Tab-separated table of C-alpha atoms in Angstrom:
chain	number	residue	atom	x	y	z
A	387	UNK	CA	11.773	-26.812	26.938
A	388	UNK	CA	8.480	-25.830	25.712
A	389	UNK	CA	7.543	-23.105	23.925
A	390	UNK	CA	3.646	-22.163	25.486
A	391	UNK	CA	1.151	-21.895	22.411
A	392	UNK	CA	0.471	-17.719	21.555
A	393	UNK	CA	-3.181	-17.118	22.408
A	394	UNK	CA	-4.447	-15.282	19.672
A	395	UNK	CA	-6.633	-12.513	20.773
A	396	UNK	CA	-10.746	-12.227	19.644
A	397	UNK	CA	-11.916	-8.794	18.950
A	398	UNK	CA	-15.661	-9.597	19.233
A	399	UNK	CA	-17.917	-8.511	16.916
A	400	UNK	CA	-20.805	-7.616	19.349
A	401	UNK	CA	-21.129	-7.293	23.318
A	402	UNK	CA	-24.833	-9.095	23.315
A	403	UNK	CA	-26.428	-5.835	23.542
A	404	UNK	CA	-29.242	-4.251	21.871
A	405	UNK	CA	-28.941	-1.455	19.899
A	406	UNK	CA	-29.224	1.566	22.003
A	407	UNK	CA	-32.490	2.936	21.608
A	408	UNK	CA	-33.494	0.639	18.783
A	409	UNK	CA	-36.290	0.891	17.893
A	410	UNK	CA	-36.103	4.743	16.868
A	411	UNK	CA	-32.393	4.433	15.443
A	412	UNK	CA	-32.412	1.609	13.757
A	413	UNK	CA	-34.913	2.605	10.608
A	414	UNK	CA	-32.917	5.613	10.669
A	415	UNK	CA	-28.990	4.269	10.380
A	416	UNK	CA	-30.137	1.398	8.572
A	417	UNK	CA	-31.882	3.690	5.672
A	418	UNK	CA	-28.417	6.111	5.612
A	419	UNK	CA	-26.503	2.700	5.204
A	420	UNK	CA	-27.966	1.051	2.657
A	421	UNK	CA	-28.817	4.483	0.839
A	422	UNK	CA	-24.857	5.192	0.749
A	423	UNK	CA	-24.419	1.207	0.205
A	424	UNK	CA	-26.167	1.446	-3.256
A	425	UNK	CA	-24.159	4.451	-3.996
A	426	UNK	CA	-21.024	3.289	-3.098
A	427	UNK	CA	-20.897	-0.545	-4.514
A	428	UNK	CA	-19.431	0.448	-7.760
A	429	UNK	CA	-16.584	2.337	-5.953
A	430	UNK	CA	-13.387	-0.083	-5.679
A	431	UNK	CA	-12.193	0.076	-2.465
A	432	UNK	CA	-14.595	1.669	-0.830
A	433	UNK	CA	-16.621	0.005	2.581
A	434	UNK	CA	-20.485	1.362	3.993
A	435	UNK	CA	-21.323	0.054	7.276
A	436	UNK	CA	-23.243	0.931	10.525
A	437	UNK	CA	-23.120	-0.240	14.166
A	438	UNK	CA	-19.451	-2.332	13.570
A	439	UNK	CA	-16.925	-2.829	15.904
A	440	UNK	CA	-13.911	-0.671	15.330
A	441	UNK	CA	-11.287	-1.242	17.324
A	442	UNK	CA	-7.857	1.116	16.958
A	443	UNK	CA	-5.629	-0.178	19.910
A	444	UNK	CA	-4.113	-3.568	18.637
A	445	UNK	CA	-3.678	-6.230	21.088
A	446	UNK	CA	-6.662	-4.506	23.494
A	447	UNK	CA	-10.246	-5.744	22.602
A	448	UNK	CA	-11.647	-3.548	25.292
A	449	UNK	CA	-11.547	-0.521	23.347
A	450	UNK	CA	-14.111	0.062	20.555
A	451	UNK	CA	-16.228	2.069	19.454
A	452	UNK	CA	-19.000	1.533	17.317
A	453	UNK	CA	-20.877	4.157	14.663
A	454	UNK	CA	-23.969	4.632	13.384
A	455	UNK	CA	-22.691	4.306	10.149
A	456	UNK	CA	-18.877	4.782	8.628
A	457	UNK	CA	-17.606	5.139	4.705
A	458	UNK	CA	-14.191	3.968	3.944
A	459	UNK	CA	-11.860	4.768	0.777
A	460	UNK	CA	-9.545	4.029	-0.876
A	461	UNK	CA	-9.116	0.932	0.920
A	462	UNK	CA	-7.233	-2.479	-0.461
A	463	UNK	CA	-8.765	-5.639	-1.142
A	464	UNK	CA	-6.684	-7.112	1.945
A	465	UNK	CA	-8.129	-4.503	4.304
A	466	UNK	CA	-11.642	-5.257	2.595
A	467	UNK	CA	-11.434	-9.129	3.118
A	468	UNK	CA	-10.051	-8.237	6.707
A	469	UNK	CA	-13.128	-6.344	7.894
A	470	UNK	CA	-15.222	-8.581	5.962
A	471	UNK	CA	-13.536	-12.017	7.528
A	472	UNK	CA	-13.679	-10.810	10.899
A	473	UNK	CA	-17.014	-8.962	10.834
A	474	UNK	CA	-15.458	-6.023	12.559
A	475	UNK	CA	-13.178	-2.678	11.547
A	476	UNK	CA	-9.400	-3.271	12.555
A	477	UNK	CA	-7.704	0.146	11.979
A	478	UNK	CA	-4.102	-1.213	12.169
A	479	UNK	CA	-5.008	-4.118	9.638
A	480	UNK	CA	-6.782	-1.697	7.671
A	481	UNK	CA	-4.409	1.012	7.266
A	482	UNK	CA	-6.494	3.643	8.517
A	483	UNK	CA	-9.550	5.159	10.022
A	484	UNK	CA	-12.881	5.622	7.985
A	485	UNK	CA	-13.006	9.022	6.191
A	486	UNK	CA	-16.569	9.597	7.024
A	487	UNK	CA	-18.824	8.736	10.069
A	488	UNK	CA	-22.316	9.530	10.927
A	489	UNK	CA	-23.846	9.599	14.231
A	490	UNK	CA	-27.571	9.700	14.772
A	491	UNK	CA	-29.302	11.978	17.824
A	492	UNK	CA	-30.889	9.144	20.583
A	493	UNK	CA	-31.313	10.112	24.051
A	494	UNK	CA	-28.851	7.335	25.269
A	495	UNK	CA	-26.496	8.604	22.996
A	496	UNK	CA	-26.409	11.840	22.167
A	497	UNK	CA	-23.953	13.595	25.518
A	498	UNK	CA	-21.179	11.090	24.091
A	499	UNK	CA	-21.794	12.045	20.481
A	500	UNK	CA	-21.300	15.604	21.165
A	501	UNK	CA	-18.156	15.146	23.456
A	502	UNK	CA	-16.049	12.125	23.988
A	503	UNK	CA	-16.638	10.582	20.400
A	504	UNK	CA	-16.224	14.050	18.845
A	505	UNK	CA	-13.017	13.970	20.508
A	506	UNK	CA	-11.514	10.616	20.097
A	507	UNK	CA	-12.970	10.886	16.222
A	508	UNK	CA	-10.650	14.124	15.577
A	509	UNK	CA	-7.590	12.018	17.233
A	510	UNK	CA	-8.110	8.816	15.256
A	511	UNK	CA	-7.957	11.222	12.224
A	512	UNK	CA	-11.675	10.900	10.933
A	513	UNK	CA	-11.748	13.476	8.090
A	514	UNK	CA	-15.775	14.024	8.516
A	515	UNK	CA	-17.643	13.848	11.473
A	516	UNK	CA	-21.789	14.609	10.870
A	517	UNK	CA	-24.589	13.958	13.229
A	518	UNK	CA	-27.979	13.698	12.359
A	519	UNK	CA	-31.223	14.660	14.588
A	520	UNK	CA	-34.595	13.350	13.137
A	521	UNK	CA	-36.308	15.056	15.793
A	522	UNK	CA	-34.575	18.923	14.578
A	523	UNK	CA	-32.882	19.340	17.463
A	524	UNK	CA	-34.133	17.777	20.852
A	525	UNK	CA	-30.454	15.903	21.101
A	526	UNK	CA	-27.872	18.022	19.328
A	527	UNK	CA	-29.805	20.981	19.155
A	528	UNK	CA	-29.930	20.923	15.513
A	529	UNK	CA	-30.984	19.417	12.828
A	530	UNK	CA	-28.068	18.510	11.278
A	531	UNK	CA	-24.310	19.688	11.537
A	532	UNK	CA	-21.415	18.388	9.646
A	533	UNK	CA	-17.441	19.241	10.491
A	534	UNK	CA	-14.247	18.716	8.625
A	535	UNK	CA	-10.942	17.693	10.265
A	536	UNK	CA	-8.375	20.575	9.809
A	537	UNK	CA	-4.438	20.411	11.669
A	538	UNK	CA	-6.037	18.124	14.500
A	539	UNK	CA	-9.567	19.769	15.194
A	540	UNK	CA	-12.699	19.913	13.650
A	541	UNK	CA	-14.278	23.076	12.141
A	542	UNK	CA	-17.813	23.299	11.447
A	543	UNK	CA	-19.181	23.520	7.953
A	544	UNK	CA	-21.068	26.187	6.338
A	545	UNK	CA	-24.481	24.757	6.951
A	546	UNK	CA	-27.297	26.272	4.854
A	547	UNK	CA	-30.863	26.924	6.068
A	548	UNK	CA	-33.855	26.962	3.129
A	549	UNK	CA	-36.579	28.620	2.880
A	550	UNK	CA	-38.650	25.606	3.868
A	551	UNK	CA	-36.577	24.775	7.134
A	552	UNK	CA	-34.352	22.163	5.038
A	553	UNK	CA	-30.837	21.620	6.443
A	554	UNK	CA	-27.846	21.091	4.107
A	555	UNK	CA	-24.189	21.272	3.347
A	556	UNK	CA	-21.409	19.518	1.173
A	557	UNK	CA	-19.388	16.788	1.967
A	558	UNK	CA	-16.179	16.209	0.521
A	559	UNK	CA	-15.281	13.050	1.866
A	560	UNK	CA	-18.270	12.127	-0.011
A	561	UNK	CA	-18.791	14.171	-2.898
A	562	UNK	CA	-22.635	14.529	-1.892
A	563	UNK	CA	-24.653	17.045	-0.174
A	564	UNK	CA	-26.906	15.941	3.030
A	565	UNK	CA	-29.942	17.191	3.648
A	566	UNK	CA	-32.119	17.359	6.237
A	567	UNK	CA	-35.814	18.230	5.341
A	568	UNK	CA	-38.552	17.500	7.731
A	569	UNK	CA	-37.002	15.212	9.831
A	570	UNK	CA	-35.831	12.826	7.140
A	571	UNK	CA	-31.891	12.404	5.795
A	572	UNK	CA	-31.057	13.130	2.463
A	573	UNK	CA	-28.615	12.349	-0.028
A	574	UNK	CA	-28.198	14.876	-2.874
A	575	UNK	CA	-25.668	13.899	-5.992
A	576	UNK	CA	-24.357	17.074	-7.331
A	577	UNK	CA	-23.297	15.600	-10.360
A	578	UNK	CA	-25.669	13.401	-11.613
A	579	UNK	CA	-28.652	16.120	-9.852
A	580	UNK	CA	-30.367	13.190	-8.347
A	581	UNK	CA	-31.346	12.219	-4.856
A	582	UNK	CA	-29.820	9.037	-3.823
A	583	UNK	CA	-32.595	5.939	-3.305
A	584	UNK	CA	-31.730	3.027	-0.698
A	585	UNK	CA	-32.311	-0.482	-1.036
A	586	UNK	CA	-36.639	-0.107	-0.545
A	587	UNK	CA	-36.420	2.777	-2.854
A	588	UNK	CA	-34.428	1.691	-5.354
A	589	UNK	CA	-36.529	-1.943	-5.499
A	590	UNK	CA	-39.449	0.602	-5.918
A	591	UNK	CA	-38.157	1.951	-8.379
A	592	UNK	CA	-36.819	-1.191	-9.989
A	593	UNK	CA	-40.846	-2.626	-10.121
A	594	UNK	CA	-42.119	0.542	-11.402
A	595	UNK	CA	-39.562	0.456	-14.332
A	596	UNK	CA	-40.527	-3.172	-15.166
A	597	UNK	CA	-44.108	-2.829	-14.240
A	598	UNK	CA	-43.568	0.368	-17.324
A	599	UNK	CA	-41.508	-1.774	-19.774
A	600	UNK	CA	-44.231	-4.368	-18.879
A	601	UNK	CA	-47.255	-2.670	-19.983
A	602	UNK	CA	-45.071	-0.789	-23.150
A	603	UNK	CA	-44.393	-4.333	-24.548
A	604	UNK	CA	-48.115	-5.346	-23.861
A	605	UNK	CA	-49.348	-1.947	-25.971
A	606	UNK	CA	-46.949	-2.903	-28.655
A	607	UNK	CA	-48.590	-6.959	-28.945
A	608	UNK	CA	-51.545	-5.346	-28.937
A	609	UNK	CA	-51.027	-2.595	-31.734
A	610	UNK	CA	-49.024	-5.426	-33.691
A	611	UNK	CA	-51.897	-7.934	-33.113
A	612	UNK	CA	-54.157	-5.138	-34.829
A	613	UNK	CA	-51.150	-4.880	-37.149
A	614	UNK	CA	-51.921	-8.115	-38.691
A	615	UNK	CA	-55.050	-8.503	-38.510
A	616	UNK	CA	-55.413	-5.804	-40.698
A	617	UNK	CA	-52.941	-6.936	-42.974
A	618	UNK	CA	-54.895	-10.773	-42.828
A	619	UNK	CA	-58.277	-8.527	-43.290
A	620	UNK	CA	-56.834	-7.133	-46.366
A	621	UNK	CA	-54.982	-9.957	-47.665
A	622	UNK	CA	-58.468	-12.237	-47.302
A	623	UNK	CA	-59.938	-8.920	-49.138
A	624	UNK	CA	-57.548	-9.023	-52.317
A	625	UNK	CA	-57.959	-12.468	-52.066
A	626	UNK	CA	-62.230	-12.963	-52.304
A	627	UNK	CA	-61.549	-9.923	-55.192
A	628	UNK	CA	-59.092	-11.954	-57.118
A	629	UNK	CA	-62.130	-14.851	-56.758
A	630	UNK	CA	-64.426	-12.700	-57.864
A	631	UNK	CA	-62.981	-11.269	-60.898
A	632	UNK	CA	-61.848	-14.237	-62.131
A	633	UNK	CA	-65.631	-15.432	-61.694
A	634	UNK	CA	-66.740	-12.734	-63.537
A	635	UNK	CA	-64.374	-13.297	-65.773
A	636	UNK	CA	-64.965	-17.231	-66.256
A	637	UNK	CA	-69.216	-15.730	-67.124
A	638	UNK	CA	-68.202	-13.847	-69.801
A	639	UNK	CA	-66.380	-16.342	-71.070
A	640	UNK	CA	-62.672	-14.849	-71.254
């Protein structure tokens, strides 16, 4: 007798739809990505991503869901290769849920980031769950609220209001403070006491710095070209004085 062949089962990596709302969250999730990215690459075990696949019931690749934008720690290099190999988040190959996720205010999206993800997020043990409103408040009502997982249920953090109108509290999961301010999201390092750049930032940055060490090295040819050519000025100098002493010399007849 035969023994039929085991199907193995494809968790796609995309359901051939657009973005929801793409063209206003996509400059949004894909700046808090790559800004958390750059922070994150020299973190071992550690995975930044937005708008993946995660699937958490093994053997059913009808459930998903799929965040703006998720941090993972403390992860293994197997898990790592496994996300990276199959181009989407398996939580039982993994090990566990992401620590962090973000979810960004759209108006296709916003009712299920208040309710049913808020809810499935505590239950698949997401230790942070933040959501982010670029317009200050027209889909969450606020700017900018961030909650902590505690015995099961999330409890709001202390969120502080400036002066200004900026919008910001402390993540653990992270070790970095979000901001808010004027619309635009914020990364704050506490220890180093610098705001965190992403990828067009940082490449800014990057030019500036060599476009600086560029013109330093030019203004240091220069002052060494004057340098020596007032060391060759006098050298020439000592040299036609040398001539003419001897000269003088030779007419008196020493």
């Amino acid at each position: 007798m035969t023994t039929p062949a085991t199907t193995s089962i494809v968790y796609p990596d995309s359901d051939g739809m657009p973005l929801p709302d793409g063209e206003y969250q996509s400059p949004l999730f894909s700046a808090a990505v790559s800004t958390l990215r750059l922070f994150f690459r020299d973190v071992p075990g550690s995975r930044v991503n937005g708008d993946t696949f995660i699937y958490y019931v093994e053997g059913n690749p009808r459930i998903f869901f799929s965040p703006d934008c998720y941090v993972a720690t403390n992860l293994s290099e197997e898990s790592i290769e496994s996300i990276v190999r199959r181009n989407v988040y398996l939580t039982w190959e993994v090990g566990k849920a992401p620590d962090f996720i973000l979810e960004i205010g759209s108006p296709s999206t916003a009712q299920n980031d208040l309710g049913s993800k808020r809810d499935l997020y505590a239950e698949l043990g997401i230790r942070e769950y933040w959501k982010y409103d670029g317009t200050g408040g027209d889909f969450y009502g606020e700017p900018l609220v961030g909650e902590r997982l505690v015995d099961g249920e999330y409890q709001r953090l202390e969120m502080r209001v400036e002066a200004g109108g900026s919008v910001w509290s402390h993540s653990d999961a992270l070790n970095l403070d979000l901001w808010w301010i004027d619309g635009e999201l914020r990364f704050w390092n506490p220890v180093t006491e610098q705001w965190l750049l992403n990828h067009e930032q940082e490449h800014l940055r990057a030019e500036e710095e060599r476009i600086g060490r560029m013109a330093a090295e030019s203004r240091a040819d220069q002052e060494q070209a004057r340098a020596d050519e007032e060391q060759a000025r006098a050298e020439r100098a000592e040299s036609r004085l040398a001539e003419m002493e001897a000269e003088l010399q030779r007419l008196r007849g020493e």
